[in-house]
Amino acid sequence: GAVVSQHPSRVICKSGTSVKIECRSLDFQATTMFWYRQFPKKSLMLMATSNEGSKATYEQGVEKDKFLINHASLTLSTLTVTSAHPEDSSFYICSARDYPRPDSPHEKLFFGSGTQLSVL
Amino acid sequence: QKEVEQDPGPLSVPEGAIVSLNCTYSNSAFQYFMWYRQYSRKGPELLMYTYSSGNKEDGRFTAQVDKSSKYISLFIRDSQPSDSATYLCAMGGNNFNKFYFGSGTKLNVKP
């Protein structure tokens, strides 16, 4: 199956610093990527939809100035948590939408391995 | 009403049992149906995907979609302790700009 690489897997930072998380599709072009947040024992919470070459679409209640998303290429989207605070500590996961193509006729969604962010 | 409903469990079964995991949904326009397995503090791993109705089998896993009932299932045969994880259903379609997820069912397979 397709591979989505997410880095870093774990980051610990001081309050007030910014943290960048990268999400790469390794063997397909992902015009659309998604960013999620997941609290312990809870399901995925969609934060935003990232479209290559255009502004991200944020879900209601998600601060776009706090969570900056850049999708500058067909294989890379980044999420920057700006001026992080302890309440931003969470597990962040990206996914990439694999649209139908000749060798894979049906649409699928592949996830990165997640990033555990801890803000001290 | 939520778009996708999934019993959160936990579901505890003995090793070797057949496991049945289910989701119901409300939007008849969904076309793609996927099942993911997620271990603690890891990203979800795509297990099975199905387009439209029907069954699909892959090893010990069988996915079923019944669009008339808006009901999807994942069956795990000969369950193993390594199958212990949270299983998420997801669905979407060409006319949707995002995917919709169930809340996940936590499965525990006891040795």
mmCIF file of C-alpha atoms in Angstrom:
data_model
loop_
_atom_site.group_PDB
_atom_site.id
_atom_site.type_symbol
_atom_site.label_atom_id
_atom_site.label_comp_id
_atom_site.label_asym_id
_atom_site.label_seq_id
_atom_site.Cartn_x
_atom_site.Cartn_y
_atom_site.Cartn_z
ATOM 1 C CA GLY A 1 0.000 0.000 0.000
ATOM 2 C CA ALA A 2 0.920 3.623 -0.317
ATOM 3 C CA VAL A 3 3.172 5.129 2.312
ATOM 4 C CA VAL A 4 2.782 8.381 4.147
ATOM 5 C CA SER A 5 5.744 9.532 6.187
ATOM 6 C CA GLN A 6 5.255 11.856 9.159
ATOM 7 C CA HIS A 7 8.046 13.501 11.131
ATOM 8 C CA PRO A 8 8.934 13.933 13.867
ATOM 9 C CA SER A 9 7.287 11.083 15.737
ATOM 10 C CA ARG A 10 7.752 12.806 19.053
ATOM 11 C CA VAL A 11 8.601 16.337 20.072
ATOM 12 C CA ILE A 12 8.925 18.031 23.415
ATOM 13 C CA CYS A 13 9.113 21.802 23.448
ATOM 14 C CA LYS A 14 8.896 24.746 25.774
ATOM 15 C CA SER A 15 5.790 26.864 25.999
ATOM 16 C CA GLY A 16 5.863 29.715 23.503
ATOM 17 C CA THR A 17 7.942 27.966 20.861
ATOM 18 C CA SER A 18 6.707 26.849 17.460
ATOM 19 C CA VAL A 19 6.790 23.293 16.215
ATOM 20 C CA LYS A 20 6.650 22.098 12.608
ATOM 21 C CA ILE A 21 5.346 18.674 11.647
ATOM 22 C CA GLU A 22 5.921 17.283 8.159
ATOM 23 C CA CYS A 23 3.739 14.896 6.223
ATOM 24 C CA ARG A 24 4.994 13.354 2.980
ATOM 25 C CA SER A 25 3.365 11.007 0.517
ATOM 26 C CA LEU A 26 6.198 8.782 -0.646
ATOM 27 C CA ASP A 27 4.841 6.967 -3.693
ATOM 28 C CA PHE A 28 1.871 8.969 -4.891
ATOM 29 C CA GLN A 29 0.943 12.569 -5.425
ATOM 30 C CA ALA A 30 -1.424 13.857 -2.793
ATOM 31 C CA THR A 31 -3.280 16.965 -3.839
ATOM 32 C CA THR A 32 -5.282 16.674 -0.642
ATOM 33 C CA MET A 33 -3.972 15.955 2.834
ATOM 34 C CA PHE A 34 -5.747 16.089 6.161
ATOM 35 C CA TRP A 35 -4.561 16.971 9.638
ATOM 36 C CA TYR A 36 -6.112 15.419 12.727
ATOM 37 C CA ARG A 37 -5.739 15.693 16.426
ATOM 38 C CA GLN A 38 -6.362 12.741 18.706
ATOM 39 C CA PHE A 39 -6.778 12.763 22.467
ATOM 40 C CA PRO A 40 -6.149 9.613 24.526
ATOM 41 C CA LYS A 41 -8.767 6.940 23.912
ATOM 42 C CA LYS A 42 -10.672 9.245 21.578
ATOM 43 C CA SER A 43 -11.269 9.147 17.873
ATOM 44 C CA LEU A 44 -9.686 11.341 15.255
ATOM 45 C CA MET A 45 -10.706 14.977 15.214
ATOM 46 C CA LEU A 46 -10.296 16.597 11.818
ATOM 47 C CA MET A 47 -8.523 19.930 12.122
ATOM 48 C CA ALA A 48 -8.113 20.999 8.540
ATOM 49 C CA THR A 49 -7.988 19.949 4.920
ATOM 50 C CA SER A 50 -4.828 20.877 3.083
ATOM 51 C CA ASN A 51 -4.983 21.349 -0.682
ATOM 52 C CA GLU A 52 -1.855 21.720 -2.767
ATOM 53 C CA GLY A 53 -1.351 25.247 -3.959
ATOM 54 C CA SER A 54 -4.249 26.761 -2.062
ATOM 55 C CA LYS A 55 -5.215 27.779 1.433
ATOM 56 C CA ALA A 56 -6.195 25.120 3.898
ATOM 57 C CA THR A 57 -9.792 24.682 4.965
ATOM 58 C CA TYR A 58 -10.133 24.639 8.718
ATOM 59 C CA GLU A 59 -12.842 22.926 10.718
ATOM 60 C CA GLN A 60 -15.006 24.980 13.008
ATOM 61 C CA GLY A 61 -13.245 25.890 16.216
ATOM 62 C CA VAL A 62 -9.716 25.364 14.898
ATOM 63 C CA GLU A 63 -7.592 28.519 14.969
ATOM 64 C CA LYS A 64 -5.943 28.978 11.601
ATOM 65 C CA ASP A 65 -3.371 31.415 13.007
ATOM 66 C CA LYS A 66 -2.443 28.892 15.649
ATOM 67 C CA PHE A 67 -2.172 25.893 13.368
ATOM 68 C CA LEU A 68 -0.498 26.995 10.165
ATOM 69 C CA ILE A 69 -0.749 24.601 7.259
ATOM 70 C CA ASN A 70 1.335 24.754 4.124
ATOM 71 C CA HIS A 71 0.921 22.395 1.175
ATOM 72 C CA ALA A 72 3.481 23.706 -1.252
ATOM 73 C CA SER A 73 4.051 20.540 -3.249
ATOM 74 C CA LEU A 74 2.118 17.459 -4.302
ATOM 75 C CA THR A 75 3.967 15.325 -1.778
ATOM 76 C CA LEU A 76 4.447 17.545 1.246
ATOM 77 C CA SER A 77 2.186 19.255 3.738
ATOM 78 C CA THR A 78 3.360 20.847 6.963
ATOM 79 C CA LEU A 79 1.550 21.774 10.139
ATOM 80 C CA THR A 80 3.137 24.413 12.346
ATOM 81 C CA VAL A 81 1.849 24.813 15.871
ATOM 82 C CA THR A 82 2.709 28.413 16.649
ATOM 83 C CA SER A 83 3.447 29.677 20.146
ATOM 84 C CA ALA A 84 2.645 26.286 21.577
ATOM 85 C CA HIS A 85 1.088 25.998 25.017
ATOM 86 C CA PRO A 86 0.523 22.977 27.253
ATOM 87 C CA GLU A 87 -3.071 22.676 26.070
ATOM 88 C CA ASP A 88 -1.730 22.038 22.556
ATOM 89 C CA SER A 89 -0.122 18.840 23.786
ATOM 90 C CA SER A 90 -1.707 16.042 21.810
ATOM 91 C CA PHE A 91 -1.203 13.368 19.183
ATOM 92 C CA TYR A 92 -1.289 14.878 15.697
ATOM 93 C CA ILE A 93 -1.814 12.686 12.647
ATOM 94 C CA CYS A 94 -1.791 13.490 8.960
ATOM 95 C CA SER A 95 -3.363 11.579 6.126
ATOM 96 C CA ALA A 96 -3.116 11.785 2.356
ATOM 97 C CA ARG A 97 -5.863 11.184 -0.135
ATOM 98 C CA ASP A 98 -4.887 8.796 -2.899
ATOM 99 C CA TYR A 99 -7.177 9.574 -5.801
ATOM 100 C CA PRO A 100 -8.050 6.915 -8.378
ATOM 101 C CA ARG A 101 -5.306 6.191 -10.900
ATOM 102 C CA PRO A 102 -4.718 3.438 -13.479
ATOM 103 C CA ASP A 103 -2.871 1.134 -11.089
ATOM 104 C CA SER A 104 -5.197 1.864 -8.189
ATOM 105 C CA PRO A 105 -8.736 2.442 -9.431
ATOM 106 C CA HIS A 106 -10.365 3.337 -6.148
ATOM 107 C CA GLU A 107 -9.819 6.219 -3.810
ATOM 108 C CA LYS A 108 -8.093 5.503 -0.522
ATOM 109 C CA LEU A 109 -6.826 7.384 2.498
ATOM 110 C CA PHE A 110 -3.434 6.655 4.043
ATOM 111 C CA PHE A 111 -2.183 7.882 7.381
ATOM 112 C CA GLY A 112 1.133 8.959 8.734
ATOM 113 C CA SER A 113 2.491 7.419 11.919
ATOM 114 C CA GLY A 114 1.562 10.401 14.069
ATOM 115 C CA THR A 115 3.427 12.984 16.136
ATOM 116 C CA GLN A 116 3.188 13.144 19.895
ATOM 117 C CA LEU A 117 3.596 16.774 20.926
ATOM 118 C CA SER A 118 4.329 17.594 24.544
ATOM 119 C CA VAL A 119 4.525 21.264 25.508
ATOM 120 C CA LEU A 120 6.138 21.975 28.853
ATOM 121 C CA GLN B 1 -27.443 12.217 14.061
ATOM 122 C CA LYS B 2 -23.803 11.420 13.471
ATOM 123 C CA GLU B 3 -22.750 10.567 9.952
ATOM 124 C CA VAL B 4 -21.105 7.348 11.148
ATOM 125 C CA GLU B 5 -21.917 5.352 14.270
ATOM 126 C CA GLN B 6 -19.607 2.760 15.760
ATOM 127 C CA ASP B 7 -19.791 0.973 19.090
ATOM 128 C CA PRO B 8 -16.693 2.010 21.072
ATOM 129 C CA GLY B 9 -16.486 -1.288 22.959
ATOM 130 C CA PRO B 10 -14.277 -2.480 24.477
ATOM 131 C CA LEU B 11 -14.781 -5.875 22.911
ATOM 132 C CA SER B 12 -12.947 -8.708 24.601
ATOM 133 C CA VAL B 13 -12.674 -12.136 22.968
ATOM 134 C CA PRO B 14 -10.554 -15.257 23.460
ATOM 135 C CA GLU B 15 -7.798 -16.087 21.005
ATOM 136 C CA GLY B 16 -9.135 -17.928 17.975
ATOM 137 C CA ALA B 17 -12.593 -16.373 18.110
ATOM 138 C CA ILE B 18 -14.320 -14.771 15.157
ATOM 139 C CA VAL B 19 -14.669 -11.047 15.679
ATOM 140 C CA SER B 20 -17.397 -8.941 14.141
ATOM 141 C CA LEU B 21 -16.994 -5.170 14.039
ATOM 142 C CA ASN B 22 -19.696 -2.926 12.632
ATOM 143 C CA CYS B 23 -20.565 0.598 11.624
ATOM 144 C CA THR B 24 -23.777 2.206 10.491
ATOM 145 C CA TYR B 25 -24.043 5.379 8.486
ATOM 146 C CA SER B 26 -26.670 7.827 7.401
ATOM 147 C CA ASN B 27 -25.537 9.197 4.047
ATOM 148 C CA SER B 28 -26.487 6.993 1.133
ATOM 149 C CA ALA B 29 -24.039 8.847 -1.120
ATOM 150 C CA PHE B 30 -20.965 7.253 0.471
ATOM 151 C CA GLN B 31 -19.102 5.087 -2.034
ATOM 152 C CA TYR B 32 -15.799 4.196 -0.396
ATOM 153 C CA PHE B 33 -15.647 2.213 2.801
ATOM 154 C CA MET B 34 -12.469 1.550 4.698
ATOM 155 C CA TRP B 35 -11.362 -0.181 7.861
ATOM 156 C CA TYR B 36 -8.291 0.887 9.784
ATOM 157 C CA ARG B 37 -6.411 -0.676 12.652
ATOM 158 C CA GLN B 38 -4.757 1.655 15.119
ATOM 159 C CA TYR B 39 -2.336 0.625 17.823
ATOM 160 C CA SER B 40 -1.815 2.942 20.750
ATOM 161 C CA ARG B 41 0.134 6.071 19.809
ATOM 162 C CA LYS B 42 0.443 5.023 16.164
ATOM 163 C CA GLY B 43 -1.216 6.236 13.001
ATOM 164 C CA PRO B 44 -4.162 4.210 11.647
ATOM 165 C CA GLU B 45 -3.187 1.455 9.219
ATOM 166 C CA LEU B 46 -5.451 0.728 6.260
ATOM 167 C CA LEU B 47 -6.698 -2.864 6.523
ATOM 168 C CA MET B 48 -9.483 -3.145 4.004
ATOM 169 C CA TYR B 49 -11.275 -0.948 1.535
ATOM 170 C CA THR B 50 -14.418 -1.602 -0.414
ATOM 171 C CA TYR B 51 -16.033 0.334 -3.187
ATOM 172 C CA SER B 52 -19.830 0.295 -3.172
ATOM 173 C CA SER B 53 -21.546 -2.884 -1.975
ATOM 174 C CA GLY B 54 -20.265 -6.377 -1.610
ATOM 175 C CA ASN B 55 -17.670 -8.430 0.186
ATOM 176 C CA LYS B 56 -13.932 -8.399 0.120
ATOM 177 C CA GLU B 57 -11.628 -10.919 1.709
ATOM 178 C CA ASP B 58 -7.953 -10.644 2.559
ATOM 179 C CA GLY B 59 -6.441 -13.386 4.646
ATOM 180 C CA ARG B 60 -8.228 -13.512 7.987
ATOM 181 C CA PHE B 61 -10.134 -10.316 7.272
ATOM 182 C CA THR B 62 -13.450 -9.938 5.462
ATOM 183 C CA ALA B 63 -15.159 -6.623 4.833
ATOM 184 C CA GLN B 64 -18.831 -6.425 3.971
ATOM 185 C CA VAL B 65 -20.869 -3.474 2.790
ATOM 186 C CA ASP B 66 -24.661 -3.479 2.724
ATOM 187 C CA LYS B 67 -25.659 -0.178 1.183
ATOM 188 C CA SER B 68 -29.375 -0.937 1.401
ATOM 189 C CA SER B 69 -29.066 -1.121 5.187
ATOM 190 C CA LYS B 70 -26.259 1.461 5.434
ATOM 191 C CA TYR B 71 -24.258 -1.058 7.411
ATOM 192 C CA ILE B 72 -20.666 -2.194 7.087
ATOM 193 C CA SER B 73 -18.830 -4.976 8.864
ATOM 194 C CA LEU B 74 -15.318 -6.251 9.388
ATOM 195 C CA PHE B 75 -14.858 -9.884 10.327
ATOM 196 C CA ILE B 76 -11.626 -11.217 11.776
ATOM 197 C CA ARG B 77 -11.206 -14.984 11.753
ATOM 198 C CA ASP B 78 -8.892 -16.884 14.083
ATOM 199 C CA SER B 79 -8.248 -13.738 16.084
ATOM 200 C CA GLN B 80 -4.797 -13.314 17.581
ATOM 201 C CA PRO B 81 -3.536 -11.272 20.553
ATOM 202 C CA SER B 82 -1.681 -9.131 18.009
ATOM 203 C CA ASP B 83 -5.093 -8.100 16.638
ATOM 204 C CA SER B 84 -5.716 -6.207 19.878
ATOM 205 C CA ALA B 85 -6.094 -2.618 18.767
ATOM 206 C CA THR B 86 -8.699 0.004 17.989
ATOM 207 C CA TYR B 87 -10.540 -0.492 14.706
ATOM 208 C CA LEU B 88 -11.888 2.518 12.872
ATOM 209 C CA CYS B 89 -14.339 2.533 10.020
ATOM 210 C CA ALA B 90 -14.204 5.358 7.501
ATOM 211 C CA MET B 91 -16.192 6.320 4.475
ATOM 212 C CA GLY B 92 -16.342 8.917 1.754
ATOM 213 C CA GLY B 93 -17.027 9.415 -1.909
ATOM 214 C CA ASN B 94 -16.309 11.406 -5.017
ATOM 215 C CA ASN B 95 -18.696 14.138 -3.949
ATOM 216 C CA PHE B 96 -17.192 14.522 -0.509
ATOM 217 C CA ASN B 97 -14.215 16.691 0.291
ATOM 218 C CA LYS B 98 -13.385 14.724 3.428
ATOM 219 C CA PHE B 99 -13.790 11.315 4.996
ATOM 220 C CA TYR B 100 -16.069 10.422 7.863
ATOM 221 C CA PHE B 101 -14.911 8.221 10.686
ATOM 222 C CA GLY B 102 -16.509 6.071 13.308
ATOM 223 C CA SER B 103 -15.394 6.591 16.879
ATOM 224 C CA GLY B 104 -13.418 3.336 16.842
ATOM 225 C CA THR B 105 -13.957 -0.013 18.565
ATOM 226 C CA LYS B 106 -11.312 -1.173 20.993
ATOM 227 C CA LEU B 107 -10.660 -4.903 20.605
ATOM 228 C CA ASN B 108 -8.825 -7.053 23.123
ATOM 229 C CA VAL B 109 -7.946 -10.617 22.139
ATOM 230 C CA LYS B 110 -6.979 -12.612 25.187
ATOM 231 C CA PRO B 111 -4.370 -15.366 24.862
#
